[in-house]
Amino acid sequence: MRPPETRTARPARPRTWPATLGLLSGPLLWLTLFFVLPIVIVAAYSVGILKLFPTDTSSAFHDWSRLLTGDSIYLGLFWKSMRVSLIVSVTCVVVAYPVAYFLALGARKRKYVLLLVIIAPFLTSYLLRVLAWKVILGDAGVINSFLFWTGLRGSDDPVQWLIYSQFTVMLVLAYVWVPFVALPMFVTLENLDHSLLEASADLGASRWRTFLRVTLPLSGSGVLAAFVFVFIPTIGEFVTPLLVGGTRGYLYGNAVSDLFTQGLDWQAGSVLSLFLLAVVAVLMAIFARFLQVRSVSA
Amino acid sequence: MTSDVANSRVALTGLRVFYALLVLFLYAPILLLAIFSFNDNPTPAFPLERFTMRWYQQFLSNPQLIGSLRNSLVVASISSVIAVALGLAGSFLLVRRRFVGKSAVSALMLSPLVIPYLVFGIALLILFSAVDEFLTNTMGVYIGLGLHAVVVGHVVVSLPYTILTIVPRLERMNISLEEAARDLGAGPAQTLRRVTLPLLVPSIVSSFLIAFTLSFDEFAIASFLTARELTWPVYLFAQLRFPVLLPQLIAVSVIVMVLSIAVVVATEALRQRAERRLDLAPPA
């Protein structure tokens, strides 16, 4: 209940237009110049309207058709990245849900502290956490040296599939994202109307039945949001594969990055980047319908 | 008291165990890094040797490493200040103003949240290259890549976070305080300076720290935009190919990690305390 004296701001009247324009100009100008414009330029570059190097062609629809008809390796790499992202996202959600549930409905007094403990690793450096796994999983790394030391394996026989494989990439990415994923699910579960759960119990449903038929469905939007928050960024992931993926863990993002830093075919790289952006935009549009995204301020 | 599974003692115990195991899993690699940073062995492996502080001393005499840390501090500071300033403007715009196309503007200001940093880094690379191409052909000048480009990119990706931090606070703020100031004769600028902004300080500080942490640790965008001066993540990444430097890098990483956790925890605690004191009526 708000006390009667508390009021929040009403939208301003038209005579404050100059102030509005002034406020608008800062962030909008920056974003237009440094966010919208670069993307437009990439699009123009990818179809050959813009040229940067002497070797750039102006019929880069060629690159686009190669990508989309699967004439090159890139489409296959793209589906590989989608698959990896899907596995990582599902794993993160499945692992984090019990924790979110426990904190929202089970823990009572110190739930926010316990939540912070789970989230804190996500706030430390991403690169460092990947580095930690590189140190742990290597052929002479922590796990293998431990196995040698305790005699469980000979020192000429390290466990090799631990690193530089698709498994490594998925494990490290899941490790990185699980803390982040717990938060949206926790928020949804915490905001659940407990009276609905009580009503279910009053109507005779067992605890498990209540959970499966009431709690779980009601937390669906949090679960979906968590899934989307991991899935979409991970499609374009290239840093983890670069550090611990090797050749088997090579993903679409690596192909794009290499076209700029190794292959020096910027036009093909732009085409691939734009394709990724388009996919992300489409996915966001689809999920936004499901998630009923509100604007920031009503 | 909930009425579903969490009501059962068995389930609760199971959940507690699961929570503990997950915390263990999440912190073990970090703790292992910390342990090996004190290990007297140039390769991080078992068995453990003697305790040593030499890796911590060694990195202090590595000018490139220190230089990259300094660069990251500068880039993070500058980009965070800009991001918070722009975020404040954007937040006031979204909360206090009504105008045509507001939802589009709102979407635009939040859209950097969903762009893959790979794509955005590349887009900025191409932007700066195109601008340089134009400048070289017309005026014979040249901007080039470098830390300034990294600052630009970091402001863009930090902006949604600053807005998302400040907007809720602004929405909940009691307008009567500002109206009282106006009634007492304060002009709009004075009200802003002496009433509104001080009330917003906790969220301003929070958003600054979020932007700072984001920028300091950001690798993907920076990797495309740095030239001779590297940021810390870019430097770290480049050196990971040389095993001899690994212990120093681990030592610095441990310091950075501990500092960032400490700062986050401290800020969150302070912010909650400050918000409780600044609110005349706590939110419903």
PDB file of N, CA and C in Angstrom, chain B residues 227-280:
ATOM      1  N   ALA B 227      45.055  -1.649 -31.115  1.00  0.00           N
ATOM      2  CA  ALA B 227      46.177  -1.553 -32.050  1.00  0.00           C
ATOM      3  C   ALA B 227      47.459  -1.909 -31.292  1.00  0.00           C
ATOM      4  N   ARG B 228      48.265  -0.922 -30.939  1.00  0.00           N
ATOM      5  CA  ARG B 228      49.507  -1.249 -30.247  1.00  0.00           C
ATOM      6  C   ARG B 228      49.309  -1.363 -28.742  1.00  0.00           C
ATOM      7  N   GLU B 229      48.435  -0.500 -28.209  1.00  0.00           N
ATOM      8  CA  GLU B 229      48.159  -0.564 -26.778  1.00  0.00           C
ATOM      9  C   GLU B 229      47.050  -1.575 -26.543  1.00  0.00           C
ATOM     10  N   LEU B 230      47.329  -2.579 -25.744  1.00  0.00           N
ATOM     11  CA  LEU B 230      46.339  -3.624 -25.510  1.00  0.00           C
ATOM     12  C   LEU B 230      45.598  -3.403 -24.200  1.00  0.00           C
ATOM     13  N   THR B 231      44.363  -3.912 -24.159  1.00  0.00           N
ATOM     14  CA  THR B 231      43.681  -3.938 -22.869  1.00  0.00           C
ATOM     15  C   THR B 231      44.077  -5.239 -22.161  1.00  0.00           C
ATOM     16  N   TRP B 232      43.767  -5.322 -20.875  1.00  0.00           N
ATOM     17  CA  TRP B 232      44.186  -6.476 -20.093  1.00  0.00           C
ATOM     18  C   TRP B 232      43.676  -7.807 -20.655  1.00  0.00           C
ATOM     19  N   PRO B 233      42.367  -7.938 -21.000  1.00  0.00           N
ATOM     20  CA  PRO B 233      41.917  -9.227 -21.531  1.00  0.00           C
ATOM     21  C   PRO B 233      42.608  -9.585 -22.839  1.00  0.00           C
ATOM     22  N   VAL B 234      42.823  -8.587 -23.694  1.00  0.00           N
ATOM     23  CA  VAL B 234      43.470  -8.869 -24.974  1.00  0.00           C
ATOM     24  C   VAL B 234      44.911  -9.313 -24.743  1.00  0.00           C
ATOM     25  N   TYR B 235      45.579  -8.638 -23.803  1.00  0.00           N
ATOM     26  CA  TYR B 235      46.946  -9.012 -23.479  1.00  0.00           C
ATOM     27  C   TYR B 235      46.983 -10.426 -22.914  1.00  0.00           C
ATOM     28  N   LEU B 236      46.087 -10.688 -21.944  1.00  0.00           N
ATOM     29  CA  LEU B 236      46.024 -12.004 -21.317  1.00  0.00           C
ATOM     30  C   LEU B 236      45.843 -13.087 -22.364  1.00  0.00           C
ATOM     31  N   PHE B 237      44.916 -12.854 -23.272  1.00  0.00           N
ATOM     32  CA  PHE B 237      44.646 -13.837 -24.309  1.00  0.00           C
ATOM     33  C   PHE B 237      45.875 -14.088 -25.165  1.00  0.00           C
ATOM     34  N   ALA B 238      46.546 -13.000 -25.542  1.00  0.00           N
ATOM     35  CA  ALA B 238      47.711 -13.146 -26.410  1.00  0.00           C
ATOM     36  C   ALA B 238      48.825 -13.921 -25.725  1.00  0.00           C
ATOM     37  N   GLN B 239      48.956 -13.753 -24.408  1.00  0.00           N
ATOM     38  CA  GLN B 239      50.055 -14.398 -23.703  1.00  0.00           C
ATOM     39  C   GLN B 239      49.770 -15.848 -23.343  1.00  0.00           C
ATOM     40  N   LEU B 240      48.498 -16.262 -23.503  1.00  0.00           N
ATOM     41  CA  LEU B 240      48.182 -17.615 -23.075  1.00  0.00           C
ATOM     42  C   LEU B 240      48.889 -18.670 -23.917  1.00  0.00           C
ATOM     43  N   ARG B 241      49.425 -18.240 -25.039  1.00  0.00           N
ATOM     44  CA  ARG B 241      50.162 -19.191 -25.862  1.00  0.00           C
ATOM     45  C   ARG B 241      51.559 -19.453 -25.317  1.00  0.00           C
ATOM     46  N   PHE B 242      52.009 -18.608 -24.403  1.00  0.00           N
ATOM     47  CA  PHE B 242      53.364 -18.775 -23.869  1.00  0.00           C
ATOM     48  C   PHE B 242      53.308 -19.298 -22.451  1.00  0.00           C
ATOM     49  N   PRO B 243      53.558 -20.572 -22.267  1.00  0.00           N
ATOM     50  CA  PRO B 243      53.383 -21.188 -20.936  1.00  0.00           C
ATOM     51  C   PRO B 243      54.263 -20.570 -19.865  1.00  0.00           C
ATOM     52  N   VAL B 244      55.403 -19.982 -20.255  1.00  0.00           N
ATOM     53  CA  VAL B 244      56.301 -19.485 -19.227  1.00  0.00           C
ATOM     54  C   VAL B 244      55.687 -18.329 -18.447  1.00  0.00           C
ATOM     55  N   LEU B 245      54.741 -17.617 -19.102  1.00  0.00           N
ATOM     56  CA  LEU B 245      54.149 -16.477 -18.405  1.00  0.00           C
ATOM     57  C   LEU B 245      52.941 -16.873 -17.582  1.00  0.00           C
ATOM     58  N   LEU B 246      52.512 -18.106 -17.723  1.00  0.00           N
ATOM     59  CA  LEU B 246      51.245 -18.513 -17.116  1.00  0.00           C
ATOM     60  C   LEU B 246      51.143 -18.226 -15.622  1.00  0.00           C
ATOM     61  N   PRO B 247      52.142 -18.548 -14.814  1.00  0.00           N
ATOM     62  CA  PRO B 247      51.996 -18.298 -13.375  1.00  0.00           C
ATOM     63  C   PRO B 247      51.752 -16.833 -13.048  1.00  0.00           C
ATOM     64  N   GLN B 248      52.478 -15.915 -13.724  1.00  0.00           N
ATOM     65  CA  GLN B 248      52.238 -14.494 -13.467  1.00  0.00           C
ATOM     66  C   GLN B 248      50.808 -14.118 -13.803  1.00  0.00           C
ATOM     67  N   LEU B 249      50.347 -14.599 -14.981  1.00  0.00           N
ATOM     68  CA  LEU B 249      49.007 -14.266 -15.426  1.00  0.00           C
ATOM     69  C   LEU B 249      47.974 -14.777 -14.442  1.00  0.00           C
ATOM     70  N   ILE B 250      48.221 -15.975 -13.941  1.00  0.00           N
ATOM     71  CA  ILE B 250      47.296 -16.532 -12.955  1.00  0.00           C
ATOM     72  C   ILE B 250      47.291 -15.669 -11.705  1.00  0.00           C
ATOM     73  N   ALA B 251      48.483 -15.231 -11.270  1.00  0.00           N
ATOM     74  CA  ALA B 251      48.549 -14.412 -10.068  1.00  0.00           C
ATOM     75  C   ALA B 251      47.722 -13.137 -10.235  1.00  0.00           C
ATOM     76  N   VAL B 252      47.937 -12.448 -11.365  1.00  0.00           N
ATOM     77  CA  VAL B 252      47.178 -11.218 -11.592  1.00  0.00           C
ATOM     78  C   VAL B 252      45.685 -11.514 -11.673  1.00  0.00           C
ATOM     79  N   SER B 253      45.334 -12.603 -12.359  1.00  0.00           N
ATOM     80  CA  SER B 253      43.933 -12.960 -12.500  1.00  0.00           C
ATOM     81  C   SER B 253      43.276 -13.180 -11.147  1.00  0.00           C
ATOM     82  N   VAL B 254      44.007 -13.829 -10.257  1.00  0.00           N
ATOM     83  CA  VAL B 254      43.448 -14.069  -8.929  1.00  0.00           C
ATOM     84  C   VAL B 254      43.179 -12.749  -8.231  1.00  0.00           C
ATOM     85  N   ILE B 255      44.132 -11.828  -8.336  1.00  0.00           N
ATOM     86  CA  ILE B 255      43.932 -10.514  -7.709  1.00  0.00           C
ATOM     87  C   ILE B 255      42.699  -9.831  -8.283  1.00  0.00           C
ATOM     88  N   VAL B 256      42.628  -9.815  -9.621  1.00  0.00           N
ATOM     89  CA  VAL B 256      41.498  -9.146 -10.272  1.00  0.00           C
ATOM     90  C   VAL B 256      40.179  -9.775  -9.839  1.00  0.00           C
ATOM     91  N   MET B 257      40.162 -11.098  -9.774  1.00  0.00           N
ATOM     92  CA  MET B 257      38.938 -11.803  -9.406  1.00  0.00           C
ATOM     93  C   MET B 257      38.514 -11.478  -7.986  1.00  0.00           C
ATOM     94  N   VAL B 258      39.456 -11.552  -7.071  1.00  0.00           N
ATOM     95  CA  VAL B 258      39.132 -11.276  -5.671  1.00  0.00           C
ATOM     96  C   VAL B 258      38.629  -9.849  -5.522  1.00  0.00           C
ATOM     97  N   LEU B 259      39.330  -8.912  -6.181  1.00  0.00           N
ATOM     98  CA  LEU B 259      38.919  -7.518  -6.115  1.00  0.00           C
ATOM     99  C   LEU B 259      37.515  -7.336  -6.649  1.00  0.00           C
ATOM    100  N   SER B 260      37.218  -7.967  -7.791  1.00  0.00           N
ATOM    101  CA  SER B 260      35.899  -7.730  -8.383  1.00  0.00           C
ATOM    102  C   SER B 260      34.798  -8.311  -7.513  1.00  0.00           C
ATOM    103  N   ILE B 261      35.014  -9.483  -6.939  1.00  0.00           N
ATOM    104  CA  ILE B 261      33.995 -10.040  -6.037  1.00  0.00           C
ATOM    105  C   ILE B 261      33.819  -9.130  -4.825  1.00  0.00           C
ATOM    106  N   ALA B 262      34.936  -8.686  -4.257  1.00  0.00           N
ATOM    107  CA  ALA B 262      34.854  -7.828  -3.076  1.00  0.00           C
ATOM    108  C   ALA B 262      34.099  -6.547  -3.399  1.00  0.00           C
ATOM    109  N   VAL B 263      34.431  -5.941  -4.543  1.00  0.00           N
ATOM    110  CA  VAL B 263      33.775  -4.680  -4.906  1.00  0.00           C
ATOM    111  C   VAL B 263      32.274  -4.896  -5.100  1.00  0.00           C
ATOM    112  N   VAL B 264      31.913  -5.968  -5.791  1.00  0.00           N
ATOM    113  CA  VAL B 264      30.494  -6.241  -6.036  1.00  0.00           C
ATOM    114  C   VAL B 264      29.739  -6.426  -4.727  1.00  0.00           C
ATOM    115  N   VAL B 265      30.286  -7.238  -3.846  1.00  0.00           N
ATOM    116  CA  VAL B 265      29.611  -7.509  -2.579  1.00  0.00           C
ATOM    117  C   VAL B 265      29.489  -6.234  -1.761  1.00  0.00           C
ATOM    118  N   ALA B 266      30.603  -5.491  -1.669  1.00  0.00           N
ATOM    119  CA  ALA B 266      30.581  -4.264  -0.879  1.00  0.00           C
ATOM    120  C   ALA B 266      29.567  -3.273  -1.443  1.00  0.00           C
ATOM    121  N   THR B 267      29.585  -3.103  -2.759  1.00  0.00           N
ATOM    122  CA  THR B 267      28.666  -2.144  -3.364  1.00  0.00           C
ATOM    123  C   THR B 267      27.228  -2.520  -3.146  1.00  0.00           C
ATOM    124  N   GLU B 268      26.925  -3.790  -3.298  1.00  0.00           N
ATOM    125  CA  GLU B 268      25.553  -4.227  -3.122  1.00  0.00           C
ATOM    126  C   GLU B 268      25.087  -3.960  -1.699  1.00  0.00           C
ATOM    127  N   ALA B 269      25.940  -4.252  -0.742  1.00  0.00           N
ATOM    128  CA  ALA B 269      25.580  -4.004   0.653  1.00  0.00           C
ATOM    129  C   ALA B 269      25.379  -2.507   0.898  1.00  0.00           C
ATOM    130  N   LEU B 270      26.310  -1.699   0.415  1.00  0.00           N
ATOM    131  CA  LEU B 270      26.206  -0.252   0.616  1.00  0.00           C
ATOM    132  C   LEU B 270      24.986   0.311  -0.096  1.00  0.00           C
ATOM    133  N   ARG B 271      24.750  -0.196  -1.291  1.00  0.00           N
ATOM    134  CA  ARG B 271      23.632   0.330  -2.072  1.00  0.00           C
ATOM    135  C   ARG B 271      22.321   0.067  -1.370  1.00  0.00           C
ATOM    136  N   GLN B 272      22.161  -1.144  -0.821  1.00  0.00           N
ATOM    137  CA  GLN B 272      20.912  -1.447  -0.149  1.00  0.00           C
ATOM    138  C   GLN B 272      20.731  -0.580   1.082  1.00  0.00           C
ATOM    139  N   ARG B 273      21.846  -0.337   1.787  1.00  0.00           N
ATOM    140  CA  ARG B 273      21.755   0.512   2.966  1.00  0.00           C
ATOM    141  C   ARG B 273      21.395   1.936   2.581  1.00  0.00           C
ATOM    142  N   ALA B 274      22.041   2.435   1.533  1.00  0.00           N
ATOM    143  CA  ALA B 274      21.787   3.816   1.098  1.00  0.00           C
ATOM    144  C   ALA B 274      20.355   3.961   0.615  1.00  0.00           C
ATOM    145  N   GLU B 275      19.873   2.962  -0.099  1.00  0.00           N
ATOM    146  CA  GLU B 275      18.506   3.070  -0.607  1.00  0.00           C
ATOM    147  C   GLU B 275      17.499   3.065   0.506  1.00  0.00           C
ATOM    148  N   ARG B 276      17.763   2.287   1.517  1.00  0.00           N
ATOM    149  CA  ARG B 276      16.824   2.250   2.630  1.00  0.00           C
ATOM    150  C   ARG B 276      16.785   3.593   3.350  1.00  0.00           C
ATOM    151  N   ARG B 277      17.954   4.247   3.419  1.00  0.00           N
ATOM    152  CA  ARG B 277      17.968   5.525   4.117  1.00  0.00           C
ATOM    153  C   ARG B 277      17.374   6.647   3.274  1.00  0.00           C
ATOM    154  N   LEU B 278      17.558   6.561   1.941  1.00  0.00           N
ATOM    155  CA  LEU B 278      17.107   7.659   1.088  1.00  0.00           C
ATOM    156  C   LEU B 278      15.615   7.609   0.808  1.00  0.00           C
ATOM    157  N   ASP B 279      15.023   6.436   0.946  1.00  0.00           N
ATOM    158  CA  ASP B 279      13.587   6.326   0.700  1.00  0.00           C
ATOM    159  C   ASP B 279      12.811   6.806   1.913  1.00  0.00           C
ATOM    160  N   LEU B 280      11.926   7.790   1.695  1.00  0.00           N
ATOM    161  CA  LEU B 280      11.118   8.205   2.829  1.00  0.00           C
ATOM    162  C   LEU B 280      10.062   7.163   3.141  1.00  0.00           C
TER     163      LEU B 280
END
